[in-house]
CSV table of N, CA and C in Angstrom, one decimal:
chain,number,residue,atom,x,y,z
A,1,ARG,N,12.4,-9.9,-8.9
A,1,ARG,CA,13.0,-9.3,-8.2
A,1,ARG,C,11.2,-8.4,-7.1
A,2,VAL,N,11.3,-7.8,-8.1
A,2,VAL,CA,9.8,-7.7,-7.6
A,2,VAL,C,8.3,-8.4,-7.2
A,3,VAL,N,8.7,-9.3,-7.7
A,3,VAL,CA,7.8,-10.9,-6.8
A,3,VAL,C,8.3,-11.4,-5.9
A,4,SER,N,9.6,-11.2,-5.8
A,4,SER,CA,10.7,-11.5,-4.8
A,4,SER,C,9.9,-11.1,-3.5
A,5,LEU,N,9.8,-8.9,-3.2
A,5,LEU,CA,10.2,-8.3,-2.6
A,5,LEU,C,8.0,-8.4,-2.4
A,6,HIS,N,7.5,-8.9,-3.1
A,6,HIS,CA,6.1,-8.8,-2.8
A,6,HIS,C,5.7,-9.7,-1.8
A,7,ARG,N,5.9,-10.7,-2.7
A,7,ARG,CA,6.3,-12.1,-1.6
A,7,ARG,C,6.8,-12.4,-0.1
A,8,ASP,N,8.1,-11.1,0.7
A,8,ASP,CA,8.3,-11.1,1.8
A,8,ASP,C,7.3,-10.2,2.2
A,9,LEU,N,6.8,-9.6,1.4
A,9,LEU,CA,6.2,-8.3,2.5
A,9,LEU,C,5.4,-9.1,2.7
A,10,LEU,N,4.0,-9.7,2.0
A,10,LEU,CA,3.0,-10.2,2.1
A,10,LEU,C,3.3,-11.3,3.0
A,11,ARG,N,4.1,-12.2,3.5
A,11,ARG,CA,4.8,-13.4,3.9
A,11,ARG,C,4.7,-12.4,5.8
A,12,SER,N,6.0,-11.7,5.9
A,12,SER,CA,5.6,-10.5,6.9
A,12,SER,C,4.7,-10.1,7.4
A,13,VAL,N,3.4,-10.1,6.8
A,13,VAL,CA,2.5,-9.3,7.5
A,13,VAL,C,2.2,-9.9,8.8
A,14,PRO,N,1.7,-11.3,9.0
A,14,PRO,CA,1.0,-11.7,11.1
A,14,PRO,C,2.1,-10.7,12.0
A,15,TRP,N,3.2,-10.7,11.2
A,15,TRP,CA,4.3,-10.7,12.4
A,15,TRP,C,4.1,-8.9,12.5
A,16,ILE,N,4.4,-8.0,11.5
A,16,ILE,CA,4.4,-7.2,11.8
A,16,ILE,C,2.7,-6.9,12.2
A,17,LYS,N,1.6,-7.0,12.3
A,17,LYS,CA,0.3,-7.1,12.8
A,17,LYS,C,0.6,-7.4,14.2
A,18,ARG,N,0.9,-7.8,14.6
A,18,ARG,CA,1.2,-8.4,15.9
A,18,ARG,C,2.4,-7.4,16.9
A,19,ALA,N,3.3,-6.9,16.1
A,19,ALA,CA,4.3,-5.6,16.3
A,19,ALA,C,3.6,-5.1,16.6
A,20,TYR,N,3.0,-4.2,15.4
A,20,TYR,CA,2.8,-2.9,15.3
A,20,TYR,C,1.3,-2.6,16.0
A,21,THR,N,0.6,-3.9,16.2
A,21,THR,CA,-1.0,-3.5,16.5
A,21,THR,C,-1.8,-2.5,15.7
A,22,VAL,N,-1.3,-3.5,14.5
A,22,VAL,CA,-2.5,-2.7,13.0
A,22,VAL,C,-4.1,-3.4,13.7
A,23,PRO,N,-4.8,-2.1,13.3
A,23,PRO,CA,-6.2,-2.1,13.4
A,23,PRO,C,-7.4,-3.1,12.4
A,24,MET,N,-6.1,-4.2,11.0
A,24,MET,CA,-7.1,-4.7,10.6
A,24,MET,C,-6.5,-6.1,10.7
A,25,THR,N,-7.1,-6.4,9.5
A,25,THR,CA,-7.4,-8.0,9.4
A,25,THR,C,-5.7,-8.2,8.5
A,26,GLU,N,-5.5,-9.5,8.6
A,26,GLU,CA,-4.5,-9.8,7.9
A,26,GLU,C,-4.7,-10.3,6.0
A,27,PRO,N,-5.9,-10.3,5.6
A,27,PRO,CA,-6.4,-10.5,4.4
A,27,PRO,C,-6.2,-8.7,3.9
A,28,ILE,N,-6.8,-7.8,4.3
A,28,ILE,CA,-7.1,-6.8,4.3
A,28,ILE,C,-6.2,-6.2,4.0
A,29,MET,N,-4.7,-6.4,5.2
A,29,MET,CA,-3.3,-5.7,4.7
A,29,MET,C,-2.8,-6.2,3.7
A,30,ARG,N,-3.4,-7.7,3.3
A,30,ARG,CA,-2.0,-8.0,2.1
A,30,ARG,C,-3.2,-7.4,1.0
A,31,SER,N,-4.1,-6.8,1.2
A,31,SER,CA,-4.7,-6.4,-0.4
A,31,SER,C,-4.4,-4.7,-0.3
A,32,LEU,N,-4.4,-4.3,0.5
A,32,LEU,CA,-3.4,-3.5,-0.3
A,32,LEU,C,-2.2,-3.4,0.6
A,33,ILE,N,-1.3,-4.0,0.6
A,33,ILE,CA,-0.3,-4.2,-0.2
A,33,ILE,C,0.1,-4.1,-1.8
A,34,THR,N,-0.9,-5.7,-2.4
A,34,THR,CA,-1.3,-5.9,-3.5
A,34,THR,C,-1.1,-4.4,-4.0
A,35,GLU,N,-2.6,-4.5,-3.8
A,35,GLU,CA,-3.0,-3.4,-4.6
A,35,GLU,C,-1.7,-1.6,-4.8
A,36,SER,N,-0.5,-1.7,-3.5
A,36,SER,CA,0.3,-0.9,-3.8
A,36,SER,C,1.1,-1.3,-5.5
A,37,PHE,N,1.0,-2.6,-5.1
A,37,PHE,CA,1.8,-3.1,-6.7
A,37,PHE,C,1.6,-3.1,-7.5
A,38,ARG,N,-0.2,-3.3,-7.6
A,38,ARG,CA,-0.4,-3.4,-8.8
A,38,ARG,C,-0.4,-1.4,-9.3
A,39,ALA,N,-0.5,-0.7,-8.6
A,39,ALA,CA,-0.8,0.7,-8.5
A,39,ALA,C,0.8,1.2,-9.7
A,40,LYS,N,2.0,0.1,-9.2
A,40,LYS,CA,2.4,0.6,-10.1
A,40,LYS,C,3.5,-0.2,-11.0
A,41,ARG,N,2.7,-0.5,-10.9
A,41,ARG,CA,2.3,-2.3,-12.5
A,41,ARG,C,3.5,-1.5,-13.6
A,42,GLY,N,2.4,-0.4,-13.8
A,42,GLY,CA,2.6,0.1,-15.5
A,42,GLY,C,4.1,0.5,-15.9
A,43,GLU,N,5.0,0.7,-14.3
A,43,GLU,CA,6.6,1.5,-14.9
A,43,GLU,C,6.9,0.8,-15.1
A,44,SER,N,8.4,1.4,-16.0
A,44,SER,CA,9.0,0.7,-17.6
A,44,SER,C,10.6,1.4,-17.2
A,45,ASP,N,10.8,1.9,-16.3
A,45,ASP,CA,12.2,2.3,-16.7
A,45,ASP,C,12.5,2.0,-15.6
A,46,VAL,N,14.2,1.6,-16.5
A,46,VAL,CA,14.3,-0.5,-15.8
A,46,VAL,C,15.0,0.5,-14.1
A,47,ASN,N,15.5,1.9,-14.4
A,47,ASN,CA,16.6,2.4,-12.8
A,47,ASN,C,15.0,3.6,-11.9
A,48,ASN,N,13.5,3.7,-12.8
A,48,ASN,CA,12.8,4.3,-11.7
A,48,ASN,C,12.6,2.5,-11.0
A,49,VAL,N,12.5,1.1,-11.2
A,49,VAL,CA,12.3,-0.2,-11.3
A,49,VAL,C,13.0,-0.2,-10.2
A,50,ASN,N,14.3,-0.1,-10.6
A,50,ASN,CA,14.9,-0.6,-9.4
A,50,ASN,C,15.0,-0.1,-8.7
A,51,ARG,N,14.9,2.2,-8.4
A,51,ARG,CA,14.8,2.5,-7.7
A,51,ARG,C,13.6,1.8,-6.4
A,52,LEU,N,12.4,2.2,-7.7
A,52,LEU,CA,11.4,1.7,-6.4
A,52,LEU,C,11.4,-0.5,-5.6
A,53,ILE,N,12.1,-0.9,-6.6
A,53,ILE,CA,12.5,-1.7,-5.2
A,53,ILE,C,13.7,-2.0,-4.3
A,54,THR,N,14.4,-0.6,-4.3
A,54,THR,CA,15.5,-0.4,-3.4
A,54,THR,C,14.6,-0.2,-2.2
A,55,MET,N,13.8,0.9,-1.8
A,55,MET,CA,13.1,1.7,-1.3
A,55,MET,C,12.1,0.6,-0.8
A,56,GLY,N,11.6,-0.3,-1.4
A,56,GLY,CA,10.8,-1.2,-1.2
A,56,GLY,C,11.6,-2.3,-0.2
A,57,ARG,N,12.9,-2.5,-0.6
A,57,ARG,CA,13.4,-3.3,0.7
A,57,ARG,C,13.7,-2.7,2.0
A,58,MET,N,13.8,-1.6,1.4
A,58,MET,CA,14.4,-0.4,2.9
A,58,MET,C,13.3,-0.1,3.9
A,59,GLU,N,12.1,0.1,3.3
A,59,GLU,CA,10.6,0.3,3.7
A,59,GLU,C,10.9,-1.0,4.7
A,60,LEU,N,10.9,-2.2,4.6
A,60,LEU,CA,10.6,-3.6,4.7
A,60,LEU,C,11.9,-4.2,6.3
A,61,GLU,N,12.3,-3.6,5.8
A,61,GLU,CA,13.9,-4.1,6.3
A,61,GLU,C,13.3,-2.9,8.1
A,62,GLU,N,13.3,-1.4,8.1
A,62,GLU,CA,13.2,-0.6,9.0
A,62,GLU,C,11.6,-1.1,10.0
A,63,THR,N,10.9,-1.2,9.1
A,63,THR,CA,9.4,-2.1,9.9
A,63,THR,C,10.0,-3.1,10.1
A,64,LEU,N,11.5,-4.4,10.6
A,64,LEU,CA,10.7,-5.6,10.7
A,64,LEU,C,11.9,-5.1,11.2
A,65,MET,N,12.7,-4.6,11.5
A,65,MET,CA,14.0,-4.1,12.8
A,65,MET,C,12.9,-3.4,13.9
A,66,LEU,N,11.6,-2.9,13.8
A,66,LEU,CA,11.4,-2.0,14.6
A,66,LEU,C,11.9,-0.4,14.1
A,67,TRP,N,12.3,0.0,13.8
A,67,TRP,CA,12.7,1.5,13.5
A,67,TRP,C,12.2,2.2,13.2
A,68,LYS,N,10.6,1.8,13.2
A,68,LYS,CA,9.3,2.8,12.7
A,68,LYS,C,9.2,2.7,14.0
A,69,GLY,N,8.2,3.6,13.9
A,69,GLY,CA,6.8,3.9,15.3
A,69,GLY,C,5.5,3.5,14.5
A,70,ALA,N,4.5,3.1,15.4
A,70,ALA,CA,3.7,1.9,14.8
A,70,ALA,C,2.9,2.8,14.2
A,71,SER,N,2.5,4.5,14.7
A,71,SER,CA,1.9,5.0,13.9
A,71,SER,C,2.8,5.5,12.7
A,72,HIS,N,3.5,4.9,12.2
A,72,HIS,CA,3.9,5.3,10.7
A,72,HIS,C,3.1,3.9,10.0
A,73,VAL,N,3.4,3.3,10.7
A,73,VAL,CA,3.1,2.0,10.1
A,73,VAL,C,1.3,2.3,10.2
A,74,ASN,N,0.8,2.7,11.3
A,74,ASN,CA,-1.0,2.4,11.2
A,74,ASN,C,-1.0,3.6,10.0
A,75,ASN,N,-0.4,4.8,9.3
A,75,ASN,CA,-0.1,5.5,8.8
A,75,ASN,C,-1.4,5.2,7.6
A,76,TRP,N,0.0,4.4,7.9
A,76,TRP,CA,0.3,3.8,6.4
A,76,TRP,C,-0.9,2.9,5.2
A,77,PHE,N,-1.1,1.8,6.0
A,77,PHE,CA,-2.4,0.8,6.4
A,77,PHE,C,-3.3,1.8,6.1
A,78,GLU,N,-4.5,2.6,6.3
A,78,GLU,CA,-5.2,3.7,7.3
A,78,GLU,C,-5.1,4.6,5.3
A,79,ALA,N,-3.6,4.9,4.8
A,79,ALA,CA,-4.0,6.1,3.9
A,79,ALA,C,-4.3,5.1,2.4
A,80,ALA,N,-3.5,3.8,2.8
A,80,ALA,CA,-3.7,2.9,1.7
A,80,ALA,C,-5.6,2.6,1.7
A,81,ALA,N,-5.5,2.1,2.6
A,81,ALA,CA,-7.0,2.2,2.6
A,81,ALA,C,-8.4,2.8,2.1
A,82,ALA,N,-7.7,4.5,2.2
A,82,ALA,CA,-8.4,5.3,2.3
A,82,ALA,C,-8.4,6.0,0.3
A,83,ALA,N,-7.7,5.4,0.0
A,83,ALA,CA,-7.0,5.4,-1.7
A,83,ALA,C,-8.0,4.4,-2.3
A,84,GLN,N,-7.8,3.2,-1.5
A,84,GLN,CA,-8.6,1.9,-2.4
A,84,GLN,C,-10.1,2.4,-2.4
A,85,ALA,N,-10.2,2.7,-0.8
A,85,ALA,CA,-11.8,2.9,-0.8
A,85,ALA,C,-12.3,4.1,-2.2
A,86,GLU,N,-11.9,5.2,-1.5
A,86,GLU,CA,-11.7,6.1,-3.1
A,86,GLU,C,-12.2,6.3,-4.0
A,87,LYS,N,-11.2,5.0,-5.1
A,87,LYS,CA,-11.0,4.6,-5.4
A,87,LYS,C,-12.4,3.8,-6.0
A,88,ALA,N,-12.9,3.0,-5.3
A,88,ALA,CA,-13.2,2.0,-5.4
A,88,ALA,C,-14.8,2.6,-5.7
A,89,GLU,N,-15.2,4.4,-4.9
A,89,GLU,CA,-16.5,4.9,-5.0
A,89,GLU,C,-16.4,4.9,-6.9
A,90,LYS,N,-18.0,5.0,-6.5
A,90,LYS,CA,-18.0,5.5,-7.9
A,90,LYS,C,-18.4,6.6,-8.5
A,91,PRO,N,-18.1,6.7,-9.7
A,91,PRO,CA,-17.6,8.3,-10.1
A,91,PRO,C,-19.3,8.7,-10.3
A,92,LYS,N,-19.2,9.7,-10.7
A,92,LYS,CA,-20.6,11.4,-10.1
A,92,LYS,C,-20.5,11.2,-12.0
A,93,GLY,N,-22.0,11.3,-12.6
A,93,GLY,CA,-22.3,11.2,-13.4
A,93,GLY,C,-22.7,13.1,-13.9
A,94,PHE,N,-22.9,13.5,-14.8
A,94,PHE,CA,-22.4,14.5,-15.3
A,94,PHE,C,-24.0,14.9,-14.7
A,95,LEU,N,-24.9,14.1,-14.5
A,95,LEU,CA,-26.2,15.4,-13.7
A,95,LEU,C,-25.1,15.5,-12.3
A,96,GLU,N,-24.8,15.2,-11.8
A,96,GLU,CA,-24.5,14.8,-10.1
A,96,GLU,C,-23.9,16.2,-10.6
A,97,ASN,N,-22.9,15.7,-10.9
A,97,ASN,CA,-21.9,16.9,-11.1
A,97,ASN,C,-22.4,18.7,-11.7
A,98,PHE,N,-23.1,18.3,-12.2
A,98,PHE,CA,-23.6,19.7,-12.6
A,98,PHE,C,-24.0,19.7,-11.9
A,99,TYR,N,-25.4,19.9,-11.0
A,99,TYR,CA,-25.8,19.9,-9.9
A,99,TYR,C,-25.1,20.1,-8.6
A,100,GLU,N,-23.7,19.8,-8.5
A,100,GLU,CA,-23.3,19.9,-7.4
A,100,GLU,C,-22.4,21.0,-7.8
A,101,ASN,N,-22.6,21.3,-9.4
A,101,ASN,CA,-21.2,22.9,-9.2
A,101,ASN,C,-22.1,23.6,-9.4
A,102,ARG,N,-23.7,24.1,-9.4
A,102,ARG,CA,-24.8,25.1,-9.7
A,102,ARG,C,-24.9,26.1,-8.9
């Protein structure tokens, strides 16, 4: 069910981009969606997985039915891009932290 939800989200990216005028390219949008799924990959509690699937389906339906505003969709993608950029940032070494906190 998780793979099915992921595929449905990836298939709807072109439509979401047009409908909500998302200022990102489709490959970037797809990578952000995939990264959000990978962030939850370690979840092992069946009840929590079922809850996440249900929430994901509801989010997708609300988006496709145009029940969300453009700002909601754009803010999600911007926040996901910021989180990915922060994660990709090189971690500071000991000396950088030491000199920064003097």
